[in-house]
Tab-separated table of N, CA and C and ligand atoms in Angstrom:
chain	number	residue	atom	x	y	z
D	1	UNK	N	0.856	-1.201	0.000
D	1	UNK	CA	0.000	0.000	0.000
D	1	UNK	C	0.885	1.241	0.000
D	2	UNK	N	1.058	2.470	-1.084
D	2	UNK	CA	1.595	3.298	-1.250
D	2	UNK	C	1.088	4.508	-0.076
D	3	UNK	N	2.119	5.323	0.401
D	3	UNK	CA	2.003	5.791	1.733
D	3	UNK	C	2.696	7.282	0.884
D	4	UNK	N	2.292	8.245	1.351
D	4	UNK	CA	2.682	9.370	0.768
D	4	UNK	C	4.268	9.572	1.434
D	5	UNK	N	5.422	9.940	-0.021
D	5	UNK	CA	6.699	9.958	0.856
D	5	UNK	C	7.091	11.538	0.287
D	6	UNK	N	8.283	11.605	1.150
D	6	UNK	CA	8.785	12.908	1.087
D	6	UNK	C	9.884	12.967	-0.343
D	7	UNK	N	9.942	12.034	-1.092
D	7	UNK	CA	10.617	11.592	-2.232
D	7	UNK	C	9.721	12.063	-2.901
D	8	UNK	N	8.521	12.471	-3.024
D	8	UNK	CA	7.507	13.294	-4.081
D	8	UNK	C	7.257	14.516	-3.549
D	9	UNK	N	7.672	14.705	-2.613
D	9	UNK	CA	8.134	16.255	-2.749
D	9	UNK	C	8.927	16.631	-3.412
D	10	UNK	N	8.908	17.905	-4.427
D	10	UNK	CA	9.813	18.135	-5.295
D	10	UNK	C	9.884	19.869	-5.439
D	11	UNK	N	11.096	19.870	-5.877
D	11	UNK	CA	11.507	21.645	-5.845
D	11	UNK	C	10.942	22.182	-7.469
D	12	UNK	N	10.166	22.929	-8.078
D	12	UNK	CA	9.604	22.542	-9.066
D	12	UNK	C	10.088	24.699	-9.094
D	13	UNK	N	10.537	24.577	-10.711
D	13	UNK	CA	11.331	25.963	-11.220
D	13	UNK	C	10.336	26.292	-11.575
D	14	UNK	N	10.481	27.798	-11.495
D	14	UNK	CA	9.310	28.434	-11.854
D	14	UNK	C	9.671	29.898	-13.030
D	15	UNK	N	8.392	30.378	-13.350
D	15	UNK	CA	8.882	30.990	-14.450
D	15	UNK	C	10.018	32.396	-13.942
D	16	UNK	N	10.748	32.955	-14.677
D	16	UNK	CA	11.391	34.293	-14.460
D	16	UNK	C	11.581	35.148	-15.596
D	17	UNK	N	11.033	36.092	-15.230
D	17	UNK	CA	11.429	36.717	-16.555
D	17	UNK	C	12.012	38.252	-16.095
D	18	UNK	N	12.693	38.425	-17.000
D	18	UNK	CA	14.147	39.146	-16.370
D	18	UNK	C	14.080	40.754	-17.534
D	19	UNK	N	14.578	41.447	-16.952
D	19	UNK	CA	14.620	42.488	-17.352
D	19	UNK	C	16.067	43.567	-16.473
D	20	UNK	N	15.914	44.653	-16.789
D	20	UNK	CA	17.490	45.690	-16.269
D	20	UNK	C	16.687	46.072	-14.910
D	21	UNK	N	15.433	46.702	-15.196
D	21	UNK	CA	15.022	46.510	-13.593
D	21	UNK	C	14.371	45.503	-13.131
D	22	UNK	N	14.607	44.343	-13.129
D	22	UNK	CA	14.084	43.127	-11.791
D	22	UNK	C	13.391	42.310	-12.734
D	23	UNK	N	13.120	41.782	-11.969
D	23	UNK	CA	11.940	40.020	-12.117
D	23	UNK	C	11.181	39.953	-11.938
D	24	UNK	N	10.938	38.986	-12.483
D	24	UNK	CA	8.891	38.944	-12.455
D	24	UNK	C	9.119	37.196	-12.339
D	25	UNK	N	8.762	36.789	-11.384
D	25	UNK	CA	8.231	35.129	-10.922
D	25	UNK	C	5.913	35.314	-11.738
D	26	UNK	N	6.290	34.491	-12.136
D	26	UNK	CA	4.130	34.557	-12.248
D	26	UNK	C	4.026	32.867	-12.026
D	27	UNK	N	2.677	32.604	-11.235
D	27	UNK	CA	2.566	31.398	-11.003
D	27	UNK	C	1.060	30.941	-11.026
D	28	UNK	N	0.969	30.239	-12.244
D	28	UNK	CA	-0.750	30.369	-12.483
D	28	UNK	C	-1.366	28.963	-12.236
D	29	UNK	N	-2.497	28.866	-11.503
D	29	UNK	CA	-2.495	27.264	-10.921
D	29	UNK	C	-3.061	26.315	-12.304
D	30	UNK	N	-2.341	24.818	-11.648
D	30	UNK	CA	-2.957	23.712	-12.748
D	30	UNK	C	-1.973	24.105	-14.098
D	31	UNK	N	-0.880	25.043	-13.860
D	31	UNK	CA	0.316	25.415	-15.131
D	31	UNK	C	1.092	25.109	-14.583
D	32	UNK	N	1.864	26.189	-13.589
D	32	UNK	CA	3.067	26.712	-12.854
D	32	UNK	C	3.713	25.366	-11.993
D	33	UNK	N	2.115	25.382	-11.037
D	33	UNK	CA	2.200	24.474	-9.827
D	33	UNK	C	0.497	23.486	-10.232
D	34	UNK	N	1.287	22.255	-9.979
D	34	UNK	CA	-0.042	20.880	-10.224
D	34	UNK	C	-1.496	20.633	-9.599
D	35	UNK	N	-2.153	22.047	-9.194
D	35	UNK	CA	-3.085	22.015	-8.579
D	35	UNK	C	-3.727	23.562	-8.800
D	36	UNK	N	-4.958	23.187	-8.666
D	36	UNK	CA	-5.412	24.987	-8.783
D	36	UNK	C	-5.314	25.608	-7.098
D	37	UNK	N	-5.100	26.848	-7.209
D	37	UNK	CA	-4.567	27.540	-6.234
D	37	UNK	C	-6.023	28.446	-5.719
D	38	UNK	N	-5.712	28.136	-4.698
D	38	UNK	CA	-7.499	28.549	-3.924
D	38	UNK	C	-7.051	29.594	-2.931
D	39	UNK	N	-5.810	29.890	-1.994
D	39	UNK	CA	-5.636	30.216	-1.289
D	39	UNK	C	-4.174	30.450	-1.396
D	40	UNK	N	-3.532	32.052	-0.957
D	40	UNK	CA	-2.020	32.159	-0.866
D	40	UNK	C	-2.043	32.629	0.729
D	41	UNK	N	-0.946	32.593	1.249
D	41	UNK	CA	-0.334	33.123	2.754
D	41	UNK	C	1.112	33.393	2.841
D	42	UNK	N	1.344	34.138	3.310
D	42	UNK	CA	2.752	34.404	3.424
D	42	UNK	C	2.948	34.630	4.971
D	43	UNK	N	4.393	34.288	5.497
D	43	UNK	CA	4.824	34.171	7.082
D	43	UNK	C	5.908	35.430	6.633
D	44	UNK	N	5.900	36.355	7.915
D	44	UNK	CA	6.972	37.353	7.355
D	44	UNK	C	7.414	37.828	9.012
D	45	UNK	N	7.735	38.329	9.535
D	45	UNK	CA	8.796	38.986	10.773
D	45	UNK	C	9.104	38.055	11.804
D	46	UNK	N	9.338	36.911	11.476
D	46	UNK	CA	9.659	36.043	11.696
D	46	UNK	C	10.671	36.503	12.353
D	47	UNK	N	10.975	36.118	14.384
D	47	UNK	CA	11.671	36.674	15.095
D	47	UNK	C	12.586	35.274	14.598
D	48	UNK	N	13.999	35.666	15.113
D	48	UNK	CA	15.561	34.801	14.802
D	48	UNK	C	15.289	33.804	16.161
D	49	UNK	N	15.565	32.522	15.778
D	49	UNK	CA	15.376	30.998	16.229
D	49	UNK	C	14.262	30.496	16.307
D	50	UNK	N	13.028	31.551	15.711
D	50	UNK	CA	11.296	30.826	15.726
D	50	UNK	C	11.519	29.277	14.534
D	51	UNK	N	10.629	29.118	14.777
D	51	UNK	CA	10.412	27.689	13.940
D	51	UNK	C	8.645	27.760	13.555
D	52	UNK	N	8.515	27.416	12.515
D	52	UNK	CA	6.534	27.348	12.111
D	52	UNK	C	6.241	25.680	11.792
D	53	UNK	N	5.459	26.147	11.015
D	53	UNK	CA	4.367	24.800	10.719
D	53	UNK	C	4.785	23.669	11.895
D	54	UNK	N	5.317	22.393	12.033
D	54	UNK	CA	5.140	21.583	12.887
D	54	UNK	C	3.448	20.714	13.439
D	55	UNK	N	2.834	20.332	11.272
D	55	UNK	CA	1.997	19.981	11.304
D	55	UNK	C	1.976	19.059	9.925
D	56	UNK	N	1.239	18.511	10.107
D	56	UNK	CA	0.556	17.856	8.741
D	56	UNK	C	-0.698	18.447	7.746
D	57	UNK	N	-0.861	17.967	6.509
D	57	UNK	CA	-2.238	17.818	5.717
D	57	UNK	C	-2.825	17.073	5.001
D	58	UNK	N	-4.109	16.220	5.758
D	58	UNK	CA	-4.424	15.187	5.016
D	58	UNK	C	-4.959	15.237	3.799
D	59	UNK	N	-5.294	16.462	3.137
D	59	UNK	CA	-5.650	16.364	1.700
D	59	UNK	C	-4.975	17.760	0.798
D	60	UNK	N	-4.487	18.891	1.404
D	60	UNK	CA	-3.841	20.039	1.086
D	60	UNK	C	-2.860	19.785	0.580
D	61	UNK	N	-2.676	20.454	-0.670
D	61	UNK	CA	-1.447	20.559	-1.816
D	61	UNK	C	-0.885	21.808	-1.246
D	62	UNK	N	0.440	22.016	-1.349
D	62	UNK	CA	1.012	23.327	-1.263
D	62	UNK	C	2.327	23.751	-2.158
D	63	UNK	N	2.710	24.976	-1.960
D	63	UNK	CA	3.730	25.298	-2.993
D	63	UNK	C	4.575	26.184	-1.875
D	64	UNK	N	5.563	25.971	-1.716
D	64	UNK	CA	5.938	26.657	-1.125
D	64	UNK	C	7.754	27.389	-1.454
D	65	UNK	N	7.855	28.898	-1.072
D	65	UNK	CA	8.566	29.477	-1.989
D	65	UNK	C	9.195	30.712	-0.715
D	66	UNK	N	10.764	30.591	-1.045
D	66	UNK	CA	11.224	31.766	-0.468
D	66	UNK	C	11.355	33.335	-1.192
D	67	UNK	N	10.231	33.942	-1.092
D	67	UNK	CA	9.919	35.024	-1.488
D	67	UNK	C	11.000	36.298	-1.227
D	68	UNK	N	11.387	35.735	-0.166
D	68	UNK	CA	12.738	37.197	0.271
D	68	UNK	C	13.471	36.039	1.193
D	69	UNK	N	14.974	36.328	1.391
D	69	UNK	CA	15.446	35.462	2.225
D	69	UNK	C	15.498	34.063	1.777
D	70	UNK	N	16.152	33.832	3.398
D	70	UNK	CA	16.169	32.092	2.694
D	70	UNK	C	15.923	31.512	4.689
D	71	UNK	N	14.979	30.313	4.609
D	71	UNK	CA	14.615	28.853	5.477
D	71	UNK	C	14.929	27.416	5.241
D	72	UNK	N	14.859	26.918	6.137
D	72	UNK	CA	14.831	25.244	6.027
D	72	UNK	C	13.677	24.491	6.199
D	73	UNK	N	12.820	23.754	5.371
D	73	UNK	CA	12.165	23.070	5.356
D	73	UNK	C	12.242	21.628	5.588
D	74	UNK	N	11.771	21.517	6.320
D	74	UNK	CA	12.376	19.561	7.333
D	74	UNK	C	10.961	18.818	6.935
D	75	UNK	N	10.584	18.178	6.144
D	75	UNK	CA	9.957	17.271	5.570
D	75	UNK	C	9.973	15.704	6.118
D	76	UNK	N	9.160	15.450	6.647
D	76	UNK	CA	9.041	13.996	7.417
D	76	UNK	C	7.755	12.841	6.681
D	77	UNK	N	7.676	11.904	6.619
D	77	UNK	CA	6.584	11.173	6.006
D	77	UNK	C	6.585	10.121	7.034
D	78	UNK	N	7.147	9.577	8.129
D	78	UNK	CA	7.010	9.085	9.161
D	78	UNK	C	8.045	7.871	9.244
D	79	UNK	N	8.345	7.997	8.289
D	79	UNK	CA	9.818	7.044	7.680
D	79	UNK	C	11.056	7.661	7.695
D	80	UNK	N	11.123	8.341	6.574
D	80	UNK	CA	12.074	8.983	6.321
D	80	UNK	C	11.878	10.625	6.170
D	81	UNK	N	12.849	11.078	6.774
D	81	UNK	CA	12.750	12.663	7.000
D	81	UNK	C	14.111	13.642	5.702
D	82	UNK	N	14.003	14.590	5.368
D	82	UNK	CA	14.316	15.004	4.380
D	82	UNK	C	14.415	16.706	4.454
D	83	UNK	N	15.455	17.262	4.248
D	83	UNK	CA	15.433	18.851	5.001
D	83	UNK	C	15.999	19.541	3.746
D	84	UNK	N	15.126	20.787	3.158
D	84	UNK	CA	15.230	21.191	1.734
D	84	UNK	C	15.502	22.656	2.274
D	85	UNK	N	16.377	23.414	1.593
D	85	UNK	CA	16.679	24.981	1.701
D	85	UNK	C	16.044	25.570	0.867
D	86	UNK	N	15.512	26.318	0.955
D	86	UNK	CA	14.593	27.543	-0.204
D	86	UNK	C	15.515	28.783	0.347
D	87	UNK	N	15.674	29.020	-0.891
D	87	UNK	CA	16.697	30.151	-0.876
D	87	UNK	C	16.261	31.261	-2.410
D	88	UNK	N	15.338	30.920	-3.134
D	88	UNK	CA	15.585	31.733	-4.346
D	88	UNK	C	14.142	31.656	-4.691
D	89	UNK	N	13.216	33.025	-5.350
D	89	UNK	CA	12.016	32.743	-5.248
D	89	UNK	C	11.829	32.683	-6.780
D	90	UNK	N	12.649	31.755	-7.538
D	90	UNK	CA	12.049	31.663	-8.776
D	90	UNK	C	11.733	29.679	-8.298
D	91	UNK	N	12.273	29.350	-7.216
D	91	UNK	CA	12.081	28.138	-6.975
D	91	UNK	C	10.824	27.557	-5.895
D	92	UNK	N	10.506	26.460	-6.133
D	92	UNK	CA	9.255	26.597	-5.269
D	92	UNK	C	9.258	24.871	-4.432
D	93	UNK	N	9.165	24.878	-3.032
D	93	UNK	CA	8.574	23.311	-2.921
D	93	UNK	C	7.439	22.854	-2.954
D	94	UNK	N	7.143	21.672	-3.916
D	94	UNK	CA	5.869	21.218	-3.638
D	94	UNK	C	6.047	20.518	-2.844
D	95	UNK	N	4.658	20.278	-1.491
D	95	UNK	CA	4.393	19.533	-0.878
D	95	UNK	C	2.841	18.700	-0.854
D	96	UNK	N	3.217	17.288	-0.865
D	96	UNK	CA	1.639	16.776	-0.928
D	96	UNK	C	1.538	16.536	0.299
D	97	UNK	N	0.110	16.091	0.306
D	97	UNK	CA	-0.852	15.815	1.492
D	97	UNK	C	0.126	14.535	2.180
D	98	UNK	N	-0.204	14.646	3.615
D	98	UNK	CA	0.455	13.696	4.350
D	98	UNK	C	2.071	13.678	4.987
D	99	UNK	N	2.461	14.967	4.518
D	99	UNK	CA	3.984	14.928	4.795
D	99	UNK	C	3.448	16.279	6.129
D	100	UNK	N	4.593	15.664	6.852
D	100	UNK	CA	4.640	16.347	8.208
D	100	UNK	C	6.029	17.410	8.234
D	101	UNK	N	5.369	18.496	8.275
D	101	UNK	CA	7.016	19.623	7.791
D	101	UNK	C	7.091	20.761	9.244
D	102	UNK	N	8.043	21.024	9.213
D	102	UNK	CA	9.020	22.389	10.059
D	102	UNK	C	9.177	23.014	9.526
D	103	UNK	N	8.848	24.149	8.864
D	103	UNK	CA	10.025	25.574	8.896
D	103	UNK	C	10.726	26.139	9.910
D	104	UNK	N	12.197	26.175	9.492
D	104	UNK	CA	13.552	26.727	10.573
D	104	UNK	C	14.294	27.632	9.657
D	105	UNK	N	15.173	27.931	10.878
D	105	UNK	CA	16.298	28.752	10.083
D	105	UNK	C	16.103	29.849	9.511
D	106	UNK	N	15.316	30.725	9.572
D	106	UNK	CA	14.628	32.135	9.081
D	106	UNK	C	15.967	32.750	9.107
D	107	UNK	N	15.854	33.458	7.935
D	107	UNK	CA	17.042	34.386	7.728
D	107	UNK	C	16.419	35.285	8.219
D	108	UNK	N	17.361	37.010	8.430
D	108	UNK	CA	16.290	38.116	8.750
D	108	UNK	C	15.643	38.769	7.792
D	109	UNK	N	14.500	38.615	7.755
D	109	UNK	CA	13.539	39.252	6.309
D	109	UNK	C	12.730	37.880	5.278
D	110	UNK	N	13.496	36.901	6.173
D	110	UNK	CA	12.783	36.235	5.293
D	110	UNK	C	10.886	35.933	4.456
D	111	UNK	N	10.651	36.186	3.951
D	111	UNK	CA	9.338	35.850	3.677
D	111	UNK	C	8.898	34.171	2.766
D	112	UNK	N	8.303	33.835	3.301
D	112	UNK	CA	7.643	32.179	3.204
D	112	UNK	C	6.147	32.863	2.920
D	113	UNK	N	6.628	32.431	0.973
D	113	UNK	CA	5.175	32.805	0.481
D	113	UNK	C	4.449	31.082	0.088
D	114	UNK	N	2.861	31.027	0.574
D	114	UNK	CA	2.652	29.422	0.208
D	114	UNK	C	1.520	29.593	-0.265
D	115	UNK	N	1.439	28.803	-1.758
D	115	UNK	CA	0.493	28.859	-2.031
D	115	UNK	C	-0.450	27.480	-2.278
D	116	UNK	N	-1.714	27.568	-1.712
D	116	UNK	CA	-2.300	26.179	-1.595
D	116	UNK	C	-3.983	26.059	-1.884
D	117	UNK	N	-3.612	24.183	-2.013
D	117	UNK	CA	-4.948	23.728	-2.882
D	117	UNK	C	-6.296	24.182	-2.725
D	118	UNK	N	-6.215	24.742	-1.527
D	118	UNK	CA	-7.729	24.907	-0.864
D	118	UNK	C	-7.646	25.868	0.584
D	119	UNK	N	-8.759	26.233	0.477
D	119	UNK	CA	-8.980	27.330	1.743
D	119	UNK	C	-8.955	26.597	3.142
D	120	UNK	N	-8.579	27.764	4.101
D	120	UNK	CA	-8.097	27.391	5.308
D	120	UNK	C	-9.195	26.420	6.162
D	121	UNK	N	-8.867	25.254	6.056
D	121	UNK	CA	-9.953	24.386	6.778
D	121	UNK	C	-9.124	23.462	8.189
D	122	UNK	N	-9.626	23.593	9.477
D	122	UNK	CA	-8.468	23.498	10.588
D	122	UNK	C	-8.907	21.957	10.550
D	123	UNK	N	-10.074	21.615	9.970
D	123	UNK	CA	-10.119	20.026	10.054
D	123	UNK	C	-8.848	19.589	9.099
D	124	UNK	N	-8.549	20.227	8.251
D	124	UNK	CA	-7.378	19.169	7.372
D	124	UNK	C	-5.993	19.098	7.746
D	125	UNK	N	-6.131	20.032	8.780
D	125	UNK	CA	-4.750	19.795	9.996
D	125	UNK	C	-4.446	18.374	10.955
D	126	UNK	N	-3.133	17.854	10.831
D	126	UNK	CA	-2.837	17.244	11.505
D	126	UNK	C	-1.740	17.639	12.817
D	127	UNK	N	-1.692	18.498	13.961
D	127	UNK	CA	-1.391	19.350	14.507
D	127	UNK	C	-0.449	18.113	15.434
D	128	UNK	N	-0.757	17.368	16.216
D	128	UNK	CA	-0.156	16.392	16.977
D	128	UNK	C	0.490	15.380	16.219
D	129	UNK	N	2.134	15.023	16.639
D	129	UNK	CA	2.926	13.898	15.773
D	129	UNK	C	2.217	12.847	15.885
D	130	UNK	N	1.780	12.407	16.907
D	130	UNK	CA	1.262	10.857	17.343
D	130	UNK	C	-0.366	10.409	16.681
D	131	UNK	N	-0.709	11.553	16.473
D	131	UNK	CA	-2.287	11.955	15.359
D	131	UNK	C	-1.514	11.136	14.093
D	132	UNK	N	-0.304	12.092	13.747
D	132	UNK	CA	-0.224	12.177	12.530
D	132	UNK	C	-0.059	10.805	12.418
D	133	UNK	N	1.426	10.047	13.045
D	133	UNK	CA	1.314	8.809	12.499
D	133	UNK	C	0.362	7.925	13.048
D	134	UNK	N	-0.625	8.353	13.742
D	134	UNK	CA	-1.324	7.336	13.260
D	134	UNK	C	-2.821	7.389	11.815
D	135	UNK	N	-2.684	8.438	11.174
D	135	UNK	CA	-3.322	8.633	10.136
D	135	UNK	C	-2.200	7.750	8.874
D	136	UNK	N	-0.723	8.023	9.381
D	136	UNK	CA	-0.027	7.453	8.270
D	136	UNK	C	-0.623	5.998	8.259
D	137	UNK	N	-0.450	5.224	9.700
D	137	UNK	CA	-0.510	3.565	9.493
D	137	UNK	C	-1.760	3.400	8.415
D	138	UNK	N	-3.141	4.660	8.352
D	138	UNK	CA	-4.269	4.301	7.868
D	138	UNK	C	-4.304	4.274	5.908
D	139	UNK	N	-3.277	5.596	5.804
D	139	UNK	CA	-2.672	5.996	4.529
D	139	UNK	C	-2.674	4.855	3.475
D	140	UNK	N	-3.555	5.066	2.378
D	140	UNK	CA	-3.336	4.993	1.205
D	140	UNK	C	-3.396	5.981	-0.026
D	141	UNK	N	-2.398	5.887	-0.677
D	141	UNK	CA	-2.691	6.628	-2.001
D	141	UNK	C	-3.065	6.098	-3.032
D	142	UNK	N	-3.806	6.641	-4.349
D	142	UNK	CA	-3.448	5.909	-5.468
D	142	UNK	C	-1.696	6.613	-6.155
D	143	UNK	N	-1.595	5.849	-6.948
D	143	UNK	CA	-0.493	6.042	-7.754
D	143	UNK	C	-0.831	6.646	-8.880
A	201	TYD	P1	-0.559	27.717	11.286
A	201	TYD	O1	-0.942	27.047	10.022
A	201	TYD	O2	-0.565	26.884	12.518
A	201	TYD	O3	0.872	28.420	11.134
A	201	TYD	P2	2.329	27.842	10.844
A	201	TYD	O4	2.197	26.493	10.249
A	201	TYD	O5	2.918	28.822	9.911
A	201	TYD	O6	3.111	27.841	12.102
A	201	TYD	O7	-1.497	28.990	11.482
A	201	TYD	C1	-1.270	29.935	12.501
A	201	TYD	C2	-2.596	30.579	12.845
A	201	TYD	O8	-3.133	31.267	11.717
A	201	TYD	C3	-3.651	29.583	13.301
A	201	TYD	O9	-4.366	30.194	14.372
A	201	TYD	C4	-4.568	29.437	12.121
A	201	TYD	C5	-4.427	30.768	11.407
A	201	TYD	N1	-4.575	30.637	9.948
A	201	TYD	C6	-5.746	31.050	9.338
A	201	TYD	O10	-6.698	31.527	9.982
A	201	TYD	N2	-5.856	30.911	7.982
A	201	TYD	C7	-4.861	30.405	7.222
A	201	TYD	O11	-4.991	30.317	5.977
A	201	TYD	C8	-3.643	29.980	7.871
A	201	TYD	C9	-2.499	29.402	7.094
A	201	TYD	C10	-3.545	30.113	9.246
């Protein structure tokens, strides 16, 4: 039975288009990023040694992108754990449903822009580790 892993999380490039004054990132859902985009949020004054998320989502797609600055993203699937740097905002992580993540390491200024499958619903939170895996033991995906 296929179990959602942190090996399908993937850093997925995004467009840039460049000019003498600056960049332009555009990210249009079901193109850019593999899901239509219902909802964006961004984390920003992020005091030095905070840490965020330290949750799961049982059906939420996300995209997630260092907009200014650079974080560490610690990616867990209850197996194997996996820690990705976002550092550049033409780059983005996808994350699927079921992976249990940290944001650390906030630079100063950093901004953590995320954009995701669906609107803020606190039922699709998995907030407690011991919740989470035990939703994993229940976990199936299709392929
Ligand atoms: P949370 O997702 O726990 O933050 P993080 O994972 O970044 O540490 O959300 C923090 C608070 O903000 C929580 O009270 C729920 C609220 N919130 C919303 O109301 N809507 C949203 O879209 C998000 C992402 C959070």
């Amino acid at each position: 039975m296929k179990k959602s892993s942190v090996y399908d999380c993937v850093i997925l490039p995004l467009s840039k288009i460049h000019n003498r004054a600056g960049n332009i990132t555009v990210i249009e859902g079901s193109k850019n990023v593999p899901f239509d985009v219902k909802r964006l949020y961004y984390l920003y004054d992020i005091p030095g040694g905070e840490d965020r998320g330290g949750h799961a989502h049982k059906e939420l797609r996300q995209l997630i992108v260092a907009a200014s600055g650079s974080f560490d993203v610690m990616l867990d699937d209850g197996i194997n754990k996996k820690v990705v740097t976002l550092n550049r905002p033409d780059y983005g992580l996808f994350v699927i449903p079921g992976i249990w993540r940290e944001l650390m390491e906030f630079s100063s200024g950093a901004i953590c822009l995320v954009l995701a499958s669906d609107i803020y619903r606190e039922e699709d939170y998995l907030r407690a580790y011991l919740e989470y895996i035990n939703f994993k033991r229940d976990e199936t995906i299709s392929t």
